[in-house]
mmCIF file of C-alpha atoms and ligand atoms in Angstrom:
data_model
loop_
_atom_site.group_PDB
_atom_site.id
_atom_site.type_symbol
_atom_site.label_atom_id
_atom_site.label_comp_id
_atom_site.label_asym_id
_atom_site.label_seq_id
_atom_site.Cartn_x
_atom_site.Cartn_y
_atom_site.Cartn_z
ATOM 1 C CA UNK A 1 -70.117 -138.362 21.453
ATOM 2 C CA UNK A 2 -65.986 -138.527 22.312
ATOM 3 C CA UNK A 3 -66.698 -142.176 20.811
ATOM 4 C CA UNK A 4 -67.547 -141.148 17.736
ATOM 5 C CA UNK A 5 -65.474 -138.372 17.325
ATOM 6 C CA UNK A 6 -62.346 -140.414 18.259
ATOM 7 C CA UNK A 7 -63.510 -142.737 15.287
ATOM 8 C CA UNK A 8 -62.849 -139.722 12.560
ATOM 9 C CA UNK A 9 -59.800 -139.888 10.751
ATOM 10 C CA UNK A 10 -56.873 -137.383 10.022
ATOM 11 C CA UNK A 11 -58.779 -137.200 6.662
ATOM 12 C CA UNK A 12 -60.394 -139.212 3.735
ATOM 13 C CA UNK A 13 -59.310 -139.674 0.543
ATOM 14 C CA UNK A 14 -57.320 -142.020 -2.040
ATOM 15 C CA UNK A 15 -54.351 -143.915 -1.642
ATOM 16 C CA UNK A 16 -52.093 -145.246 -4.313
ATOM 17 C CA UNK A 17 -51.334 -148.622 -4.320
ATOM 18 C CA UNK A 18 -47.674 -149.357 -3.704
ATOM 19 C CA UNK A 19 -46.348 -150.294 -6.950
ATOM 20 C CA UNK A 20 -48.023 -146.999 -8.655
ATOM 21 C CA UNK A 21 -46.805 -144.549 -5.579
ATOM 22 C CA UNK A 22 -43.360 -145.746 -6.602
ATOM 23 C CA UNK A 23 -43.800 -145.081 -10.173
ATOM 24 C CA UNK A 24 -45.643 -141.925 -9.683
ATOM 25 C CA UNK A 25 -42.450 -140.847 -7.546
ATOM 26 C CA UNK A 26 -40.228 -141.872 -10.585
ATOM 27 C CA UNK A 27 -42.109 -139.297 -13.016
ATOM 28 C CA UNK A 28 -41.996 -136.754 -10.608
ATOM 29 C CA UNK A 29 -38.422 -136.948 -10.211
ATOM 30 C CA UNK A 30 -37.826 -136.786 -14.110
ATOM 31 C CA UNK A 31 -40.246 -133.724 -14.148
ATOM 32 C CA UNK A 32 -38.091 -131.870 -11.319
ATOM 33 C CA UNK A 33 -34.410 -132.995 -13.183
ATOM 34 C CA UNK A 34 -35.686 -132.007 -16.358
ATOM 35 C CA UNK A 35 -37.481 -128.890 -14.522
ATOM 36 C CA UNK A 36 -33.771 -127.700 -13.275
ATOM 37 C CA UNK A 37 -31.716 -128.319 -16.259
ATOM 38 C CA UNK A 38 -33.610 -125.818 -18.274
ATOM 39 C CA UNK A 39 -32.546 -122.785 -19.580
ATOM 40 C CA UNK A 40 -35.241 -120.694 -18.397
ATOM 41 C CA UNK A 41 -35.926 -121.986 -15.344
ATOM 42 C CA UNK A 42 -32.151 -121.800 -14.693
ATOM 43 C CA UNK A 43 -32.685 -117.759 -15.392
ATOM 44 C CA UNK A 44 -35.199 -117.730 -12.282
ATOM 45 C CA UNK A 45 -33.480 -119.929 -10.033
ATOM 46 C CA UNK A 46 -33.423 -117.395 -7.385
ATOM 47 C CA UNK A 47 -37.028 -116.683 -7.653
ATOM 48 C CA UNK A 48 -37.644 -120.378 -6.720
ATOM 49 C CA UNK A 49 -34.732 -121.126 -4.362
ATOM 50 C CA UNK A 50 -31.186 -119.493 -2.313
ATOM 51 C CA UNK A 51 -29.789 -122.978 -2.334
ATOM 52 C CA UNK A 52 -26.082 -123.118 -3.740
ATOM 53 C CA UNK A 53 -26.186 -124.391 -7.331
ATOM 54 C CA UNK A 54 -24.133 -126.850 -9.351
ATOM 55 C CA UNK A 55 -21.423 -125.869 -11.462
ATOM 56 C CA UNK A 56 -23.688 -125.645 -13.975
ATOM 57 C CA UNK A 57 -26.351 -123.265 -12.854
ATOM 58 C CA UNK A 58 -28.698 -125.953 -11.689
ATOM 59 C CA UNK A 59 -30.480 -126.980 -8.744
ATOM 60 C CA UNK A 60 -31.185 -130.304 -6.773
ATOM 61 C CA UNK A 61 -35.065 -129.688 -6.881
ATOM 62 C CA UNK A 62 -34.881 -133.682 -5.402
ATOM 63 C CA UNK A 63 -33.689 -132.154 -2.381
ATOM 64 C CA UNK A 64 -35.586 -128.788 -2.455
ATOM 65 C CA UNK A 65 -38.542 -131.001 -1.719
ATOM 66 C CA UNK A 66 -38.718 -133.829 1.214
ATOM 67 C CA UNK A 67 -41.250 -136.446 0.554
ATOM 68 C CA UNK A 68 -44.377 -135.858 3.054
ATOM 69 C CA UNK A 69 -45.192 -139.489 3.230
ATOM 70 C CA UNK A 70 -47.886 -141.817 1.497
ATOM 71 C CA UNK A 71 -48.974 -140.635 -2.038
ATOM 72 C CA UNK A 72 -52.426 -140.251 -1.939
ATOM 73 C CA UNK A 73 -55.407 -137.678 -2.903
ATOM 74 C CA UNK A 74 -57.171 -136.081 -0.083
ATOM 75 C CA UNK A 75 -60.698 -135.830 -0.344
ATOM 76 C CA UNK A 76 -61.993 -134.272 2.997
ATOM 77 C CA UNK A 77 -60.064 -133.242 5.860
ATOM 78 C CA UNK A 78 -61.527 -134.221 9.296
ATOM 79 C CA UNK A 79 -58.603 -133.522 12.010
ATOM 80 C CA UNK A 80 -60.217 -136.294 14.035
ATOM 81 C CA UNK A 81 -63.360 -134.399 13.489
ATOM 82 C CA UNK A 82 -62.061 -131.231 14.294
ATOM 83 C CA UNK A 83 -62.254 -129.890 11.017
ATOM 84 C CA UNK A 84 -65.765 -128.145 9.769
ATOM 85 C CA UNK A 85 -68.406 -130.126 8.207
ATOM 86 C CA UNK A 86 -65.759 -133.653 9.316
ATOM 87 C CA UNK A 87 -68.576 -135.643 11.131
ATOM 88 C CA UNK A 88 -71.531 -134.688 8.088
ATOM 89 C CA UNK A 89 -68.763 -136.282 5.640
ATOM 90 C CA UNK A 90 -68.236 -139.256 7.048
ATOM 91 C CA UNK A 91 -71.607 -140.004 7.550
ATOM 92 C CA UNK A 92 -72.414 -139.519 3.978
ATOM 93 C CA UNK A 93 -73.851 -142.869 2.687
ATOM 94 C CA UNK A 94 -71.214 -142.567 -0.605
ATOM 95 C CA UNK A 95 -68.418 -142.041 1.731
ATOM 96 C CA UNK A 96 -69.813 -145.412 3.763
ATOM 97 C CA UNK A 97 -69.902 -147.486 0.277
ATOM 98 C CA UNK A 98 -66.711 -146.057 -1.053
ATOM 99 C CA UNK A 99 -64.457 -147.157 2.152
ATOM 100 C CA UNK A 100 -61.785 -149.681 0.425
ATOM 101 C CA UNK A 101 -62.871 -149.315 -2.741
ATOM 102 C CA UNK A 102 -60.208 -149.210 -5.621
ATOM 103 C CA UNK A 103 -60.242 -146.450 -8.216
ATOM 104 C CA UNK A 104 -58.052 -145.322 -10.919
ATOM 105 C CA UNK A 105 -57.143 -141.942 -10.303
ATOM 106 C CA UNK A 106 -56.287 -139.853 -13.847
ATOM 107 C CA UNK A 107 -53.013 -137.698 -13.064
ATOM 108 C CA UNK A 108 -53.012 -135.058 -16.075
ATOM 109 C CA UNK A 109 -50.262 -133.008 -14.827
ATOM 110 C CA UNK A 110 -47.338 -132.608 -12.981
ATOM 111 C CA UNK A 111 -46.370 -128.993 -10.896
ATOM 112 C CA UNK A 112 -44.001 -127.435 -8.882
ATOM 113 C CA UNK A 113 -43.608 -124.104 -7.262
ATOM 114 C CA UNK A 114 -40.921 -123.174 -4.650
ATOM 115 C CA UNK A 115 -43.090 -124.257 -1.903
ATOM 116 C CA UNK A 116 -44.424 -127.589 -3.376
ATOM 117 C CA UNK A 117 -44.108 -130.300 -5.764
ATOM 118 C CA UNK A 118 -47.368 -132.118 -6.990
ATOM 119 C CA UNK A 119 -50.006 -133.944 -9.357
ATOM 120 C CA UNK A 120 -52.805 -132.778 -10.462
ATOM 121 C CA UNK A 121 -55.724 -135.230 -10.305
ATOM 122 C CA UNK A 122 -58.840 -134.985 -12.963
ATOM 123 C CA UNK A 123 -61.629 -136.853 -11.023
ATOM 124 C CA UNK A 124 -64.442 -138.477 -12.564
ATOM 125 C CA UNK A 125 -67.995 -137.607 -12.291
ATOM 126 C CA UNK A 126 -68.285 -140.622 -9.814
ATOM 127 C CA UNK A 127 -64.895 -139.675 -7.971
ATOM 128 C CA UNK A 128 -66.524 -136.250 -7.586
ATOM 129 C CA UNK A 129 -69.554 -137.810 -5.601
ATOM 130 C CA UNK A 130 -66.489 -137.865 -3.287
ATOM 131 C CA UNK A 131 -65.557 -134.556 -3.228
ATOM 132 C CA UNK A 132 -66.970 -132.210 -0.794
ATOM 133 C CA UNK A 133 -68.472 -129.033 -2.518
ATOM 134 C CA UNK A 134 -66.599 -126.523 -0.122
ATOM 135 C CA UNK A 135 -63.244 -127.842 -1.052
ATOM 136 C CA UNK A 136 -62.392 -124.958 -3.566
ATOM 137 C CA UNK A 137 -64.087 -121.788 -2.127
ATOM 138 C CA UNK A 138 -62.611 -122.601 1.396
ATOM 139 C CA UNK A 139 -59.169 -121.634 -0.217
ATOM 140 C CA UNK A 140 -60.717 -118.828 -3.304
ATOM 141 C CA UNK A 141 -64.033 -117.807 -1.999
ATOM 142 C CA UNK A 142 -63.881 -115.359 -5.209
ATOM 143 C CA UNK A 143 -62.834 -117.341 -7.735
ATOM 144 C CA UNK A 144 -65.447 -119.727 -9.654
ATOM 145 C CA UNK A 145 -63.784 -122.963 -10.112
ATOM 146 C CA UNK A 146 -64.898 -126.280 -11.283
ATOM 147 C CA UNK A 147 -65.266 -128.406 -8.892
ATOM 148 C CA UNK A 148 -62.251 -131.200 -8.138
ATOM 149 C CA UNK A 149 -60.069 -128.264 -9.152
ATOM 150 C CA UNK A 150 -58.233 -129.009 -5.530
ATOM 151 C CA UNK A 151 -57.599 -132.530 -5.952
ATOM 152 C CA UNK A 152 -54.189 -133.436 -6.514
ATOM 153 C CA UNK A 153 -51.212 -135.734 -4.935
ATOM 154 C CA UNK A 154 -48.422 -134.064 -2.678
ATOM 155 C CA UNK A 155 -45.178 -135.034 -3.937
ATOM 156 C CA UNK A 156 -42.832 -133.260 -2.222
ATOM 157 C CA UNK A 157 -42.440 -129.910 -0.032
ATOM 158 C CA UNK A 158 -39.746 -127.187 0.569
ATOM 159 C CA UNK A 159 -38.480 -127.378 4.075
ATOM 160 C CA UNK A 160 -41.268 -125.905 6.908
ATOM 161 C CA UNK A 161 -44.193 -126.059 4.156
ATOM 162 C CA UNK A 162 -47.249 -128.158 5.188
ATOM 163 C CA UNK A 163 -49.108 -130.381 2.678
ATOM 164 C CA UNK A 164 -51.990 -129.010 2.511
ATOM 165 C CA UNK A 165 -50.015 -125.859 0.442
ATOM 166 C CA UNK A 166 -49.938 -128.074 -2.550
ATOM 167 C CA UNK A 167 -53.673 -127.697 -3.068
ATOM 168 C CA UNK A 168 -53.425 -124.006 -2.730
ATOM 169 C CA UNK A 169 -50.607 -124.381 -5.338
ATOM 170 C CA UNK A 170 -52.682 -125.920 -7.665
ATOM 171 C CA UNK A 171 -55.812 -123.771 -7.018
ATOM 172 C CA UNK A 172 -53.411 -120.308 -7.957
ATOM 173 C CA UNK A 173 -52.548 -122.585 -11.210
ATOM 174 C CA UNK A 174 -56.311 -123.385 -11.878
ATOM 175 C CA UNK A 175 -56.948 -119.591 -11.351
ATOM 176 C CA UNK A 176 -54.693 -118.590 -13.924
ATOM 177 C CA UNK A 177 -55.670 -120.575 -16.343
ATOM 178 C CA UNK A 178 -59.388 -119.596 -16.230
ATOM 179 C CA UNK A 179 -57.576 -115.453 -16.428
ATOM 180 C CA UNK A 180 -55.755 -116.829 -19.341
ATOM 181 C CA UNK A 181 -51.895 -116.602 -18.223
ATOM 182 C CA UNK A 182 -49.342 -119.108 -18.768
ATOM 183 C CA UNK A 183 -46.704 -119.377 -21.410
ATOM 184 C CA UNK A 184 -45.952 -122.912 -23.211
ATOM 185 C CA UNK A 185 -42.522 -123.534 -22.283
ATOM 186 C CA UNK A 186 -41.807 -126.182 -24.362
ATOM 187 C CA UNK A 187 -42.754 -129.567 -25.639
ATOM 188 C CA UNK A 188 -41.186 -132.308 -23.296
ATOM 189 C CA UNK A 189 -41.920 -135.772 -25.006
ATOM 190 C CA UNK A 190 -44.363 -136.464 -22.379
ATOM 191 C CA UNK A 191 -46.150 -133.121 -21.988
ATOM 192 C CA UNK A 192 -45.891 -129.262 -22.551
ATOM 193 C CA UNK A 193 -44.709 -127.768 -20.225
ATOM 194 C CA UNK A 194 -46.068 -124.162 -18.904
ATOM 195 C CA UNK A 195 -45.030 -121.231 -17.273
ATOM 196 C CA UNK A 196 -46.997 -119.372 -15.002
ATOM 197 C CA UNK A 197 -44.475 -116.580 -13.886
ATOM 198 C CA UNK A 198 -41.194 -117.435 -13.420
ATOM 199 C CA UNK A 199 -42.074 -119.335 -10.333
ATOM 200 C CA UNK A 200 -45.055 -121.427 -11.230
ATOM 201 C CA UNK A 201 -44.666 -124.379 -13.828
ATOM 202 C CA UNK A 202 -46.771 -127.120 -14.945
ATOM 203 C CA UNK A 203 -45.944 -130.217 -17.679
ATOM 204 C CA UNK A 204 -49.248 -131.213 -18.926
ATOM 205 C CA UNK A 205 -49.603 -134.148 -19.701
ATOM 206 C CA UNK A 206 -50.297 -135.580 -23.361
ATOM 207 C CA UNK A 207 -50.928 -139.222 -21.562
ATOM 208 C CA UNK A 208 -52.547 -139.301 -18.362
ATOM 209 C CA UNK A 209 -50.899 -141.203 -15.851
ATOM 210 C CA UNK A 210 -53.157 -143.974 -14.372
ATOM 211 C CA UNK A 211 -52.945 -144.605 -10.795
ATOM 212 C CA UNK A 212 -55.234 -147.060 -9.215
ATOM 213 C CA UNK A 213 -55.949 -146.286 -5.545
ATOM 214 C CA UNK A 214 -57.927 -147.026 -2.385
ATOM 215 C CA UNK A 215 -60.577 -144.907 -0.896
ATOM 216 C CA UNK A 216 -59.868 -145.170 3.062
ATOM 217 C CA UNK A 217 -59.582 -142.759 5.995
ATOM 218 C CA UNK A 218 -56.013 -142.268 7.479
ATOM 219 C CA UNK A 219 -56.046 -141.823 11.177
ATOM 220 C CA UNK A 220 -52.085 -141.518 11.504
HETATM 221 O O1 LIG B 1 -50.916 -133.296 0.878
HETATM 222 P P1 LIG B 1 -52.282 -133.244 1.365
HETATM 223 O O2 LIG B 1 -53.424 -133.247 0.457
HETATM 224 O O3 LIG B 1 -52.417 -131.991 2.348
HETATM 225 O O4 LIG B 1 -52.495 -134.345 2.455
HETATM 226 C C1 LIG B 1 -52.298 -133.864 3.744
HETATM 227 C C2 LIG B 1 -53.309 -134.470 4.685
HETATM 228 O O5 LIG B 1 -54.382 -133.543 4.762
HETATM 229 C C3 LIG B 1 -52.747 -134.704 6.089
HETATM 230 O O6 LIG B 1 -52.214 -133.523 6.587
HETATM 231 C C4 LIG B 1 -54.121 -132.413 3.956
HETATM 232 N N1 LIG B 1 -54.575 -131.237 4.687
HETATM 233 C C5 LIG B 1 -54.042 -130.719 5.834
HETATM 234 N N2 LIG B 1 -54.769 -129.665 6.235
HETATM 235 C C6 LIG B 1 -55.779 -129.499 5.344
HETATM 236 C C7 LIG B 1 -56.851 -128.581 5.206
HETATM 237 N N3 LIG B 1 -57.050 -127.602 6.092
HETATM 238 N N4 LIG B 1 -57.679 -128.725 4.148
HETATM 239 C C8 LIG B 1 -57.490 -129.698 3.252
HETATM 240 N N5 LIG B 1 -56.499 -130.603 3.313
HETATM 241 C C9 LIG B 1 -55.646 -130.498 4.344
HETATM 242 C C10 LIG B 1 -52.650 -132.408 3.678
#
């Protein structure tokens, strides 16, 4: 009915709680300001952006990417129930018991391409009870991925890029990695951090960050 289809959100998934969306914002920032003061990214720059750089080569990757609202990790997109399988989702009995429950989501990774800026989330087997199975094959129907390979946290975006590219971003990472490519940069204190052509780059985390966060739809 139009009742219940008004009643479907934008989409499903987690959402940081505020004090750990600010401090997940904080990391990202150091990632992207240690990102563009480095030598070999600096060699690439134009691969990743035609802004004017600084005096010394570099980039404000800060303002490369616009913030695209409240940090959180989507789980299913519904469009108001637009969106395939939306309806079946929501009316999944662990979607019903999940709705305001708090997790801690693991962030193992930070990423950034020219398009978009993001975390990578590794879910739990109980946080994938939440994830719906189509998620990765939708994007790579080719490419055999674990599942939760999708999940991550938009950060920021390049101007005219949607969020939903960050996922894609993160699924061409998660593809090369099971071929085998990327180069270890170097070690960062906090991470390694990995090439994946001159465009692609990923610190990996030796701590995980912890993020707890609320399952909840978002209706806009
Ligand atoms: O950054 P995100 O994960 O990417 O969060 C936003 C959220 O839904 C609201 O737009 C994500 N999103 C948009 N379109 C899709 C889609 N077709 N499949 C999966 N996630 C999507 C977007």
């Amino acid at each position: 009915s139009a009742l219940e289809a008004a009643a479907l959100p934008l989409f499903f998934g987690w959402f940081l709680a505020h004090k750990h969306a600010l401090e997940l914002e904080k990391r990202s920032r150091e990632f992207l300001k240690t990102l563009s003061q480095l030598d070999q990214f600096k060699q690439h720059i134009s691969q990743f952006t035609s802004e004017e750089l600084g005096s010394q080569g570099e980039v404000d990757l800060e303002k490369h990417f616009q913030s695209r609202g409240v940090l959180h990790c989507t789980t299913k997109f519904c469009d108001f129930g637009k969106a395939d399988g939306a309806k079946a989702y929501a009316e999944k009995e662990v979607v019903r018991e999940s709705m305001g429950c708090v997790t801690v989501l693991q962030i193992s990774a930070f990423f950034a391409t020219p398009r978009t800026v993001g975390a990578r989330v590794a879910l739990t087997e109980e946080q994938l009870r939440l994830w719906p199975p189509d998620a990765e094959k939708e994007v790579m129907p080719d490419v055999d991925l674990p599942l939760g390979s999708r999940a991550h946290v938009t950060l920021g975006c390049a101007e005219g890029v949607e969020g939903v590219q960050t996922g894609i971003d993160l699924l061409e990472f998660a593809k090369l990695e099971k071929e085998g490519s990327g180069d270890k940069v170097q070690d960062l204190g906090d991470g390694t951090l990995y090439s994946y052509g001159n465009d692609m780059w990923m610190l990996r985390l030796s701590r995980n960050v912890e993020a707890p966060a609320m399952f909840s739809g978002f209706y806009g």
